[in-house]
Amino acid sequence: MSETAGSRAASLAHLRSDGLTRGDPIPLPLTMAAIFHTPGDSTGFNQYGRFSNPTWDALEEVLSHLEGAPTVGFPSGMAAISAVFFALLKAGDRVLLPADGYHATRALAERFLKPFGVAYDERPTATFLDGGFDGYSLVFVETPSNPRLDICDIAAVAAATRKAGARFVVDNTTMTPFGQRPLDLGADIVVAADTKAPNGHSDVLFGHVASRDEAVVAAVREWRQAAGAIPGPFEAWLLHRGLETLEVRFDRMCSSAETIARRLQAHKAITGLRYPGLEGDPSHNLARAQMERFGFLVSFELATEAKAEAFIDGCALMHSTTSFGGVHTSAERRSKRGDAVPPGFVRLSVGCEPVEELWKAIETSLEAAER
Ligand SMILES: *Cc1c(COP(=O)(O)O)cnc(C)c1O
């Protein structure tokens, strides 16, 4: 890895400097435009809002800088995943998905890939290498998986999929480019929901596809233009602003999550706690090898659905909400979204609150829920 997280973060805020002339605004201007001034020969500049937009370009420059690869923006994480599927797959192809990853990816395959003649199989993240990858044209993993935080070996899957002739996609949403670098570990494509930590303020949906394979980037770009699944310039502008503080937020969130995971694990009301950063966690050795940080998600179980609900609702510094990665700590009882987990299973997304205050609120609510 030539660039470190520190050097990437430091230069991120100054990427625009080279293009500035005297009197230009330092922050990114927002260009709300469906049409552009297009006299004469129509190549080499902005033509129409479905084809290109200067605010997208600036955002994609930042995302590309973070990923270390050409990157294409989409209006949501699912739009980015859809673009990979529909731009790269054809009838007769077979896809391998994580059995325990984000549910909407499997739903998309079931409802929309299958009728187009693209079959899919599912495999648990923790044993993803078992069975090999022969016969697949696209292999998709999410590591750590959401919500159980199992991990698979990205470099090993990359080597095996390359041998099998499959394209290897990693959904890196839970880690962000500051926490894990799948392309450097050999993945062909990264997809991510910037809706989560990258934007961080829970006010925008966004997604991206990154790849060092020019044909992949060209295909998803063409898909975006043809399908019309384009990001709004204002959403791109908001994400651009969010990304300027991603490194600071992510650092705080991961540090706090390590502290809180340790204390939760020692708490008598908690069982089945998973956090890749804890020495005893089944994911720990692999996490140390392939992740730059251990993330901000912690999962665990309380004894009953009622206790889990009381804990989440009763915590003064926690929002009860789906999604994760925001500046505010949030949690959700995942069985209510249909994940195959026990009723008292909680996914906690540690936010940016000062950690001692956050822990005090968590401890107080845990005790109240036990009463
Ligand atoms: C949220 C999420 C998505 C989908 O992102 P949207 O912006 O909601 O479409 C995809 N993958 C993972 C792992 C997610 O957490």
Short mmCIF file of C-alpha atoms and ligand atoms in Angstrom, two decimals:
data_model
loop_
_atom_site.label_atom_id
_atom_site.label_comp_id
_atom_site.label_asym_id
_atom_site.label_seq_id
_atom_site.Cartn_x
_atom_site.Cartn_y
_atom_site.Cartn_z
CA MET A 1 0.00 0.00 0.00
CA SER A 2 1.72 3.17 -1.13
CA GLU A 3 -0.62 5.60 0.60
CA THR A 4 -1.54 5.42 4.27
CA ALA A 5 -4.93 6.26 5.77
CA GLY A 6 -3.26 9.37 7.21
CA SER A 7 -1.91 10.63 3.90
CA ARG A 8 -5.22 9.90 2.16
CA ALA A 9 -7.14 11.78 4.85
CA ALA A 10 -4.71 14.71 4.81
CA SER A 11 -4.86 15.25 1.06
CA LEU A 12 -8.61 14.63 0.82
CA ALA A 13 -9.54 18.12 1.99
CA HIS A 14 -7.16 19.72 -0.53
CA LEU A 15 -7.94 17.75 -3.68
CA ARG A 16 -9.67 20.74 -5.27
CA SER A 17 -6.76 23.14 -4.68
CA ASP A 18 -5.02 22.47 -8.01
CA GLY A 19 -8.03 23.51 -10.06
CA LEU A 20 -8.70 26.78 -8.22
CA THR A 21 -8.21 30.20 -9.75
CA ARG A 22 -8.29 33.52 -7.86
CA GLY A 23 -11.67 34.28 -6.34
CA ASP A 24 -13.03 30.73 -6.60
CA PRO A 25 -14.97 29.43 -3.59
CA ILE A 26 -12.92 27.05 -1.43
CA PRO A 27 -15.92 24.80 -0.63
CA LEU A 28 -17.43 22.81 -3.50
CA PRO A 29 -20.07 24.75 -5.48
CA LEU A 30 -23.38 22.92 -5.96
CA THR A 31 -24.42 22.68 -9.62
CA MET A 32 -28.12 22.04 -9.96
CA ALA A 33 -28.55 21.63 -13.72
CA ALA A 34 -30.52 19.39 -16.06
CA ILE A 35 -29.13 21.13 -19.15
CA PHE A 36 -25.89 22.90 -20.10
CA HIS A 37 -24.78 25.43 -22.74
CA THR A 38 -23.94 23.16 -25.71
CA PRO A 39 -23.34 25.04 -28.96
CA GLY A 40 -21.47 23.29 -31.78
CA ASP A 41 -19.72 19.95 -31.54
CA SER A 42 -21.10 18.06 -28.55
CA THR A 43 -18.16 16.26 -27.00
CA GLY A 44 -15.83 16.94 -24.11
CA PHE A 45 -18.12 18.92 -21.84
CA ASN A 46 -21.37 18.59 -19.86
CA GLN A 47 -24.40 17.99 -22.09
CA TYR A 48 -27.28 16.76 -20.01
CA GLY A 49 -27.91 16.01 -16.33
CA ARG A 50 -28.35 12.26 -16.82
CA PHE A 51 -24.91 12.01 -18.47
CA SER A 52 -22.71 14.10 -16.17
CA ASN A 53 -22.66 16.84 -13.55
CA PRO A 54 -19.75 18.88 -12.11
CA THR A 55 -20.80 18.12 -8.50
CA TRP A 56 -20.72 14.38 -9.25
CA ASP A 57 -17.27 14.80 -10.79
CA ALA A 58 -15.92 16.49 -7.66
CA LEU A 59 -17.49 13.86 -5.40
CA GLU A 60 -16.19 10.99 -7.54
CA GLU A 61 -12.71 12.51 -7.38
CA VAL A 62 -12.86 12.30 -3.57
CA LEU A 63 -14.32 8.77 -3.59
CA SER A 64 -11.67 7.65 -6.11
CA HIS A 65 -8.99 9.17 -3.89
CA LEU A 66 -10.34 7.22 -0.90
CA GLU A 67 -10.70 3.93 -2.80
CA GLY A 68 -7.48 4.24 -4.79
CA ALA A 69 -9.51 3.36 -7.89
CA PRO A 70 -11.91 4.93 -10.41
CA THR A 71 -15.31 5.28 -8.71
CA VAL A 72 -18.86 5.85 -9.97
CA GLY A 73 -21.58 7.39 -7.77
CA PHE A 74 -25.14 6.08 -7.44
CA PRO A 75 -28.29 7.32 -5.69
CA SER A 76 -28.14 4.55 -3.04
CA GLY A 77 -26.13 1.52 -2.00
CA MET A 78 -28.68 -0.75 -3.66
CA ALA A 79 -28.44 1.28 -6.90
CA ALA A 80 -24.67 0.64 -6.86
CA ILE A 81 -25.18 -3.11 -6.27
CA SER A 82 -27.89 -3.22 -8.98
CA ALA A 83 -25.51 -1.51 -11.41
CA VAL A 84 -22.87 -4.20 -10.85
CA PHE A 85 -25.43 -6.97 -11.36
CA PHE A 86 -27.22 -5.57 -14.38
CA ALA A 87 -24.15 -4.14 -16.13
CA LEU A 88 -22.02 -7.29 -15.75
CA LEU A 89 -24.34 -10.33 -15.68
CA LYS A 90 -26.13 -12.07 -18.50
CA ALA A 91 -28.64 -14.93 -18.80
CA GLY A 92 -27.08 -18.25 -17.86
CA ASP A 93 -24.64 -16.75 -15.33
CA ARG A 94 -24.48 -17.96 -11.74
CA VAL A 95 -23.87 -15.70 -8.73
CA LEU A 96 -22.73 -16.53 -5.19
CA LEU A 97 -24.07 -14.32 -2.36
CA PRO A 98 -23.52 -14.27 1.40
CA ALA A 99 -26.35 -16.04 3.26
CA ASP A 100 -25.93 -13.65 6.19
CA GLY A 101 -25.28 -10.31 4.45
CA TYR A 102 -27.54 -7.36 3.75
CA HIS A 103 -31.00 -8.84 3.05
CA ALA A 104 -31.88 -6.53 0.13
CA THR A 105 -29.04 -7.93 -1.99
CA ARG A 106 -30.52 -11.43 -1.77
CA ALA A 107 -34.01 -10.07 -2.35
CA LEU A 108 -32.80 -8.29 -5.50
CA ALA A 109 -31.32 -11.55 -6.82
CA GLU A 110 -34.47 -13.54 -6.03
CA ARG A 111 -36.97 -11.05 -7.40
CA PHE A 112 -35.09 -9.60 -10.39
CA LEU A 113 -32.02 -11.65 -11.36
CA LYS A 114 -33.78 -15.02 -11.37
CA PRO A 115 -36.50 -14.04 -13.88
CA PHE A 116 -33.69 -12.84 -16.23
CA GLY A 117 -32.07 -16.27 -16.11
CA VAL A 118 -29.33 -15.50 -13.58
CA ALA A 119 -29.22 -18.15 -10.84
CA TYR A 120 -27.75 -17.56 -7.42
CA ASP A 121 -26.59 -19.55 -4.39
CA GLU A 122 -26.01 -18.46 -0.81
CA ARG A 123 -23.17 -19.36 1.51
CA PRO A 124 -22.40 -18.34 5.13
CA THR A 125 -19.66 -15.70 5.42
CA ALA A 126 -17.74 -17.57 8.12
CA THR A 127 -17.23 -20.61 5.83
CA PHE A 128 -17.28 -18.79 2.51
CA LEU A 129 -14.23 -20.55 1.03
CA ASP A 130 -15.74 -24.01 1.51
CA GLY A 131 -16.99 -25.44 -1.76
CA GLY A 132 -14.83 -23.35 -4.08
CA PHE A 133 -16.04 -21.03 -6.84
CA ASP A 134 -16.18 -23.11 -10.02
CA GLY A 135 -19.16 -22.27 -12.18
CA TYR A 136 -19.71 -18.76 -10.80
CA SER A 137 -19.31 -15.66 -12.93
CA LEU A 138 -19.69 -13.30 -9.97
CA VAL A 139 -18.91 -13.86 -6.28
CA PHE A 140 -20.14 -11.32 -3.74
CA VAL A 141 -19.10 -11.01 -0.09
CA GLU A 142 -19.78 -8.66 2.76
CA THR A 143 -17.16 -8.74 5.50
CA PRO A 144 -17.74 -8.21 8.37
CA SER A 145 -21.22 -9.43 7.50
CA ASN A 146 -24.22 -7.48 8.61
CA PRO A 147 -25.58 -8.05 11.28
CA ARG A 148 -23.61 -10.99 12.79
CA LEU A 149 -20.13 -9.63 12.03
CA ASP A 150 -18.63 -12.82 10.66
CA ILE A 151 -15.55 -12.38 8.48
CA CYS A 152 -14.15 -14.11 5.43
CA ASP A 153 -10.61 -14.00 4.08
CA ILE A 154 -10.70 -11.44 1.25
CA ALA A 155 -7.25 -12.28 -0.16
CA ALA A 156 -8.00 -16.02 -0.16
CA VAL A 157 -11.39 -15.54 -1.86
CA ALA A 158 -9.72 -13.20 -4.38
CA ALA A 159 -7.11 -15.81 -5.28
CA ALA A 160 -9.67 -18.61 -5.56
CA THR A 161 -12.18 -16.59 -7.60
CA ARG A 162 -9.45 -15.47 -9.98
CA LYS A 163 -8.51 -19.09 -10.55
CA ALA A 164 -12.19 -19.97 -11.11
CA GLY A 165 -12.62 -17.09 -13.59
CA ALA A 166 -15.23 -15.27 -11.49
CA ARG A 167 -15.43 -11.55 -10.78
CA PHE A 168 -15.10 -10.85 -7.05
CA VAL A 169 -17.19 -8.08 -5.48
CA VAL A 170 -16.87 -6.89 -1.86
CA ASP A 171 -19.61 -4.86 -0.17
CA ASN A 172 -17.38 -2.70 2.06
CA THR A 173 -20.20 -0.69 3.66
CA THR A 174 -19.53 -1.73 7.25
CA MET A 175 -15.83 -0.75 7.09
CA THR A 176 -15.44 2.25 4.71
CA PRO A 177 -12.15 2.77 2.80
CA PHE A 178 -10.50 3.84 6.08
CA GLY A 179 -11.23 0.50 7.74
CA GLN A 180 -10.60 -2.07 5.02
CA ARG A 181 -9.20 -1.99 1.48
CA PRO A 182 -10.63 -4.92 -0.50
CA LEU A 183 -9.13 -3.79 -3.85
CA ASP A 184 -5.64 -3.86 -2.31
CA LEU A 185 -6.41 -7.38 -1.05
CA GLY A 186 -7.28 -8.54 -4.58
CA ALA A 187 -11.02 -7.90 -5.00
CA ASP A 188 -12.10 -6.78 -8.48
CA ILE A 189 -14.92 -4.49 -7.40
CA VAL A 190 -15.97 -2.64 -4.24
CA VAL A 191 -19.56 -1.57 -3.68
CA ALA A 192 -20.65 0.51 -0.71
CA ALA A 193 -23.61 2.33 0.79
CA ASP A 194 -22.35 5.86 1.49
CA THR A 195 -25.71 6.29 3.19
CA LYS A 196 -23.97 4.91 6.28
CA ALA A 197 -20.69 6.18 7.80
CA PRO A 198 -19.28 7.94 4.70
CA ASN A 199 -22.06 10.53 4.73
CA GLY A 200 -22.49 10.01 8.44
CA HIS A 201 -25.27 12.52 9.08
CA SER A 202 -28.21 10.26 8.21
CA ASP A 203 -29.69 12.77 5.78
CA VAL A 204 -28.72 11.25 2.41
CA LEU A 205 -28.82 7.95 0.57
CA PHE A 206 -25.87 7.34 -1.74
CA GLY A 207 -23.71 4.50 -3.05
CA HIS A 208 -20.67 3.87 -5.19
CA VAL A 209 -18.87 1.27 -7.30
CA ALA A 210 -15.05 1.29 -7.37
CA SER A 211 -12.80 -0.84 -9.56
CA ARG A 212 -9.34 -0.85 -11.13
CA ASP A 213 -10.81 -2.76 -14.10
CA GLU A 214 -11.57 -0.17 -16.79
CA ALA A 215 -14.19 -2.38 -18.44
CA VAL A 216 -16.13 -2.63 -15.16
CA VAL A 217 -16.07 1.12 -14.58
CA ALA A 218 -17.16 1.82 -18.16
CA ALA A 219 -19.99 -0.71 -17.92
CA VAL A 220 -21.47 0.62 -14.66
CA ARG A 221 -21.15 4.19 -15.93
CA GLU A 222 -22.99 3.24 -19.10
CA TRP A 223 -25.62 1.42 -17.03
CA ARG A 224 -26.15 4.54 -14.89
CA GLN A 225 -26.71 6.71 -17.95
CA ALA A 226 -28.94 4.18 -19.69
CA ALA A 227 -31.02 3.11 -16.70
CA GLY A 228 -31.34 6.68 -15.40
CA ALA A 229 -30.53 5.67 -11.82
CA ILE A 230 -28.55 8.86 -11.27
CA PRO A 231 -27.62 10.64 -8.02
CA GLY A 232 -29.07 14.08 -7.33
CA PRO A 233 -26.43 16.86 -7.36
CA PHE A 234 -27.51 18.05 -3.90
CA GLU A 235 -27.10 14.54 -2.48
CA ALA A 236 -23.65 14.36 -4.08
CA TRP A 237 -22.79 17.72 -2.55
CA LEU A 238 -23.93 16.61 0.92
CA LEU A 239 -21.89 13.39 0.69
CA HIS A 240 -18.87 15.42 -0.46
CA ARG A 241 -19.19 17.47 2.71
CA GLY A 242 -19.66 14.37 4.87
CA LEU A 243 -16.54 12.73 3.44
CA GLU A 244 -14.41 15.67 4.60
CA THR A 245 -14.89 14.49 8.20
CA LEU A 246 -15.10 10.72 7.63
CA GLU A 247 -11.62 9.96 8.94
CA VAL A 248 -12.24 11.88 12.20
CA ARG A 249 -15.66 10.35 12.77
CA PHE A 250 -14.60 6.83 11.86
CA ASP A 251 -11.59 7.04 14.17
CA ARG A 252 -13.77 8.14 17.11
CA MET A 253 -16.48 5.57 16.36
CA CYS A 254 -14.05 2.63 16.11
CA SER A 255 -12.14 3.64 19.25
CA SER A 256 -15.37 4.01 21.22
CA ALA A 257 -16.72 0.70 19.86
CA GLU A 258 -13.60 -1.11 21.13
CA THR A 259 -14.09 0.35 24.61
CA ILE A 260 -17.82 -0.34 24.70
CA ALA A 261 -17.55 -3.87 23.27
CA ARG A 262 -15.09 -4.79 26.03
CA ARG A 263 -17.37 -3.44 28.75
CA LEU A 264 -20.52 -4.98 27.26
CA GLN A 265 -18.81 -8.35 27.06
CA ALA A 266 -18.14 -8.19 30.79
CA HIS A 267 -21.76 -7.24 31.58
CA LYS A 268 -23.95 -9.99 33.08
CA ALA A 269 -27.03 -9.17 30.96
CA ILE A 270 -25.17 -9.71 27.66
CA THR A 271 -24.52 -12.96 25.79
CA GLY A 272 -23.14 -13.80 22.33
CA LEU A 273 -21.28 -10.53 21.93
CA ARG A 274 -19.46 -10.17 18.60
CA TYR A 275 -16.82 -7.56 17.86
CA PRO A 276 -13.87 -8.39 15.60
CA GLY A 277 -11.56 -6.32 17.80
CA LEU A 278 -11.89 -8.54 20.87
CA GLU A 279 -9.15 -11.14 21.33
CA GLY A 280 -11.59 -14.01 21.93
CA ASP A 281 -13.83 -13.25 18.93
CA PRO A 282 -13.88 -15.99 16.23
CA SER A 283 -13.10 -13.27 13.66
CA HIS A 284 -10.21 -11.68 15.52
CA ASN A 285 -7.13 -13.20 13.84
CA LEU A 286 -8.46 -12.65 10.36
CA ALA A 287 -9.63 -9.17 11.32
CA ARG A 288 -6.12 -8.27 12.49
CA ALA A 289 -4.71 -9.50 9.18
CA GLN A 290 -7.06 -7.77 6.75
CA MET A 291 -8.77 -4.83 8.51
CA GLU A 292 -7.14 -1.49 9.31
CA ARG A 293 -9.65 -0.90 12.12
CA PHE A 294 -12.20 -3.15 13.79
CA GLY A 295 -15.25 -1.06 12.92
CA PHE A 296 -18.01 0.64 14.87
CA LEU A 297 -20.64 -2.15 14.86
CA VAL A 298 -21.11 -4.42 17.85
CA SER A 299 -23.71 -7.19 18.05
CA PHE A 300 -24.98 -9.08 21.09
CA GLU A 301 -28.03 -10.67 22.65
CA LEU A 302 -30.24 -9.76 25.55
CA ALA A 303 -32.39 -12.48 27.09
CA THR A 304 -35.71 -11.48 25.52
CA GLU A 305 -37.27 -9.29 22.87
CA ALA A 306 -38.84 -7.13 25.60
CA LYS A 307 -35.48 -6.54 27.31
CA ALA A 308 -33.80 -5.66 24.04
CA GLU A 309 -36.56 -3.18 23.16
CA ALA A 310 -36.48 -1.67 26.67
CA PHE A 311 -32.68 -1.31 26.48
CA ILE A 312 -32.72 0.46 23.11
CA ASP A 313 -35.71 2.69 23.80
CA GLY A 314 -34.58 3.52 27.33
CA CYS A 315 -31.05 4.64 26.46
CA ALA A 316 -30.78 8.43 26.50
CA LEU A 317 -27.87 8.48 23.99
CA MET A 318 -29.20 5.93 21.51
CA HIS A 319 -31.69 6.16 18.66
CA SER A 320 -33.89 3.20 17.89
CA THR A 321 -33.52 3.07 14.14
CA THR A 322 -32.58 0.88 11.22
CA SER A 323 -29.35 1.68 9.35
CA PHE A 324 -26.02 2.56 11.03
CA GLY A 325 -22.88 4.63 10.78
CA GLY A 326 -24.35 7.99 11.81
CA VAL A 327 -22.82 10.50 14.22
CA HIS A 328 -25.50 9.47 16.73
CA THR A 329 -25.32 6.05 18.33
CA SER A 330 -28.18 3.85 17.16
CA ALA A 331 -29.36 0.29 17.60
CA GLU A 332 -31.88 -2.14 16.25
CA ARG A 333 -33.35 -5.47 17.24
CA ARG A 334 -32.59 -7.18 13.93
CA SER A 335 -35.14 -9.99 14.00
CA LYS A 336 -37.81 -7.37 13.39
CA ARG A 337 -36.21 -6.77 9.96
CA GLY A 338 -36.29 -10.48 9.16
CA ASP A 339 -32.63 -11.33 9.85
CA ALA A 340 -32.20 -14.94 11.02
CA VAL A 341 -31.17 -13.98 14.56
CA PRO A 342 -32.74 -14.52 18.03
CA PRO A 343 -35.47 -12.05 19.15
CA GLY A 344 -33.17 -10.38 21.71
CA PHE A 345 -30.33 -9.84 19.15
CA VAL A 346 -29.18 -6.21 19.01
CA ARG A 347 -26.95 -4.54 16.42
CA LEU A 348 -25.35 -1.48 17.96
CA SER A 349 -23.81 1.26 15.83
CA VAL A 350 -21.48 3.33 17.99
CA GLY A 351 -21.59 7.02 17.12
CA CYS A 352 -19.47 10.08 17.89
CA GLU A 353 -20.66 10.86 21.42
CA PRO A 354 -17.86 11.09 24.02
CA VAL A 355 -17.30 7.50 25.09
CA GLU A 356 -17.60 7.78 28.88
CA GLU A 357 -20.95 9.59 28.65
CA LEU A 358 -22.12 7.04 26.09
CA TRP A 359 -21.07 4.11 28.25
CA LYS A 360 -22.83 5.61 31.28
CA ALA A 361 -26.07 5.89 29.28
CA ILE A 362 -25.73 2.32 27.97
CA GLU A 363 -25.02 0.90 31.43
CA THR A 364 -27.93 2.78 32.99
CA SER A 365 -30.34 1.54 30.32
CA LEU A 366 -29.08 -2.05 30.57
CA GLU A 367 -29.72 -2.02 34.30
CA ALA A 368 -33.20 -0.54 33.88
CA ALA A 369 -34.07 -3.15 31.22
CA GLU A 370 -33.05 -5.95 33.59
CA ARG A 371 -35.33 -4.72 36.35
C1 LIG B 1 -27.43 -0.21 3.83
C2 LIG B 1 -26.66 -1.22 3.10
C3 LIG B 1 -26.82 -1.39 1.72
C4 LIG B 1 -27.83 -0.61 0.92
O1 LIG B 1 -27.64 0.78 0.97
P1 LIG B 1 -28.85 1.79 0.63
O2 LIG B 1 -28.18 3.11 0.53
O3 LIG B 1 -29.84 1.67 1.74
O4 LIG B 1 -29.45 1.36 -0.66
C5 LIG B 1 -26.04 -2.34 1.10
N1 LIG B 1 -25.16 -3.10 1.78
C6 LIG B 1 -24.99 -2.96 3.11
C7 LIG B 1 -24.00 -3.82 3.81
C8 LIG B 1 -25.74 -2.03 3.81
O5 LIG B 1 -25.59 -1.92 5.13
#
